[in-house]
């Protein structure tokens, strides 16, 4: 995944879920399930 792809995902997640991610979050949460859980926990 390129840095451009990650920045697009960061923008999309903020737009849809209201959660501001860092590019490093995609390194720390490698699966869709891990990322979904992280986003859900961040919304609380």
Coordinates of N, CA, C and O in Angstrom, one line a residue:
X1 N 0.8 -1.2 0.0 CA 0.0 0.0 0.0 C 0.9 1.2 0.0 O 1.8 1.3 0.8
X2 N 0.6 2.2 -0.9 CA 1.4 3.4 -1.0 C 1.0 4.4 0.1 O -0.1 4.3 0.6
X3 N 1.8 5.4 0.3 CA 1.5 6.4 1.2 C 0.3 7.2 0.8 O -0.6 7.7 1.6
X4 N 0.1 7.3 -0.6 CA -1.1 8.0 -1.1 C -2.3 7.2 -0.8 O -3.4 7.8 -0.4
X5 N -2.3 5.9 -0.9 CA -3.4 5.1 -0.6 C -3.8 5.2 0.9 O -5.0 5.3 1.3
X6 N -2.8 5.3 1.8 CA -3.1 5.4 3.2 C -3.7 6.8 3.5 O -4.7 6.9 4.2
X7 N -3.2 7.8 2.9 CA -3.8 9.1 3.1 C -5.2 9.2 2.6 O -6.1 9.9 3.2
X8 N -5.5 8.6 1.5 CA -6.9 8.5 1.0 C -7.8 7.8 2.0 O -8.9 8.2 2.3
X9 N -7.3 6.7 2.6 CA -8.1 6.0 3.6 C -8.3 6.8 4.9 O -9.4 6.8 5.5
X10 N -7.2 7.5 5.3 CA -7.3 8.4 6.5 C -8.4 9.4 6.2 O -9.3 9.7 7.1
X11 N -8.5 10.0 5.1 CA -9.5 11.0 4.7 C -10.9 10.4 4.7 O -11.8 11.0 5.2
X12 N -11.0 9.2 4.1 CA -12.3 8.6 4.0 C -12.8 8.2 5.4 O -14.0 8.4 5.7
X13 N -12.0 7.7 6.2 CA -12.4 7.2 7.6 C -12.9 8.5 8.4 O -13.9 8.4 9.1
X14 N -12.1 9.6 8.3 CA -12.5 10.8 9.0 C -13.9 11.3 8.5 O -14.7 11.7 9.3
X15 N -14.1 11.2 7.2 CA -15.3 11.7 6.6 C -16.5 10.9 7.0 O -17.6 11.4 7.3
X16 N -16.3 9.6 6.9 CA -17.4 8.6 7.2 C -17.7 8.4 8.7 O -18.8 8.4 9.2
X17 N -16.6 8.2 9.5 CA -16.8 7.8 10.9 C -16.4 8.9 11.8 O -16.6 8.8 13.0
X18 N -15.8 10.0 11.4 CA -15.5 11.1 12.3 C -14.3 10.8 13.1 O -14.1 11.4 14.2
X19 N -13.5 9.8 12.7 CA -12.3 9.4 13.5 C -11.0 9.8 12.7 O -10.9 9.5 11.5
X20 N -10.2 10.5 13.4 CA -8.9 10.9 12.7 C -7.8 9.9 13.0 O -7.4 9.7 14.1
X21 N -7.4 9.3 12.0 CA -6.3 8.3 12.1 C -5.0 8.9 11.6 O -4.9 9.9 10.9
X22 N -3.9 8.2 12.1 CA -2.6 8.5 11.6 C -2.1 7.4 10.7 O -2.6 6.3 10.7
X23 N -1.2 7.7 9.8 CA -0.8 6.7 8.9 C -0.2 5.5 9.6 O -0.4 4.3 9.2
X24 N 0.4 5.7 10.7 CA 1.0 4.7 11.6 C -0.1 3.7 12.1 O 0.2 2.5 12.3
X25 N -1.3 4.1 12.2 CA -2.4 3.2 12.7 C -2.6 2.1 11.7 O -3.0 1.0 12.1
X26 N -2.3 2.3 10.4 CA -2.5 1.2 9.4 C -1.3 0.2 9.6 O -1.5 -1.0 9.2
X27 N -0.2 0.6 10.1 CA 0.9 -0.3 10.4 C 0.6 -1.2 11.6 O 0.9 -2.3 11.6
X28 N 0.0 -0.5 12.6 CA -0.3 -1.2 13.9 C -1.5 -2.1 13.8 O -1.6 -3.0 14.6
X29 N -2.4 -1.9 12.9 CA -3.6 -2.7 12.8 C -3.7 -3.2 11.3 O -4.2 -2.5 10.4
X30 N -3.1 -4.4 11.2 CA -2.9 -4.9 9.8 C -4.1 -5.5 9.1 O -4.1 -5.5 7.9
X31 N -5.1 -6.0 9.9 CA -6.2 -6.6 9.2 C -7.4 -5.6 9.3 O -7.5 -4.7 10.1
X32 N -8.4 -5.9 8.4 CA -9.6 -5.1 8.4 C -10.3 -5.2 9.7 O -10.8 -4.2 10.3
X33 N -10.3 -6.4 10.3 CA -11.0 -6.6 11.6 C -10.3 -5.8 12.7 O -11.0 -5.2 13.5
X34 N -9.0 -5.8 12.7 CA -8.3 -5.0 13.7 C -8.6 -3.5 13.5 O -8.8 -2.7 14.5
X35 N -8.6 -3.0 12.3 CA -8.8 -1.6 12.0 C -10.3 -1.3 12.4 O -10.5 -0.2 13.0
X36 N -11.2 -2.1 12.1 CA -12.6 -1.9 12.4 C -12.8 -1.8 13.9 O -13.5 -0.9 14.4
X37 N -12.2 -2.6 14.7 CA -12.2 -2.6 16.1 C -11.6 -1.3 16.7 O -12.2 -0.6 17.5
X38 N -10.5 -0.9 16.1 CA -9.8 0.3 16.5 C -10.7 1.5 16.2 O -10.8 2.4 17.1
X39 N -11.3 1.6 15.1 CA -12.2 2.7 14.7 C -13.4 2.7 15.7 O -13.8 3.8 16.2
X40 N -14.0 1.6 15.9 CA -15.2 1.5 16.8 C -14.8 2.0 18.2 O -15.5 2.7 18.9
X41 N -13.6 1.6 18.7 CA -13.2 2.0 20.1 C -12.9 3.5 20.1 O -13.1 4.2 21.1
X42 N -12.4 4.0 19.0 CA -12.0 5.5 18.9 C -13.3 6.4 18.9 O -13.2 7.5 19.2
X43 N -14.4 5.8 18.5 CA -15.6 6.6 18.4 C -16.3 6.7 19.7 O -17.2 7.5 19.9
X44 N -15.9 6.0 20.7 CA -16.6 6.0 22.0 C -16.2 7.3 22.8 O -15.2 7.9 22.7

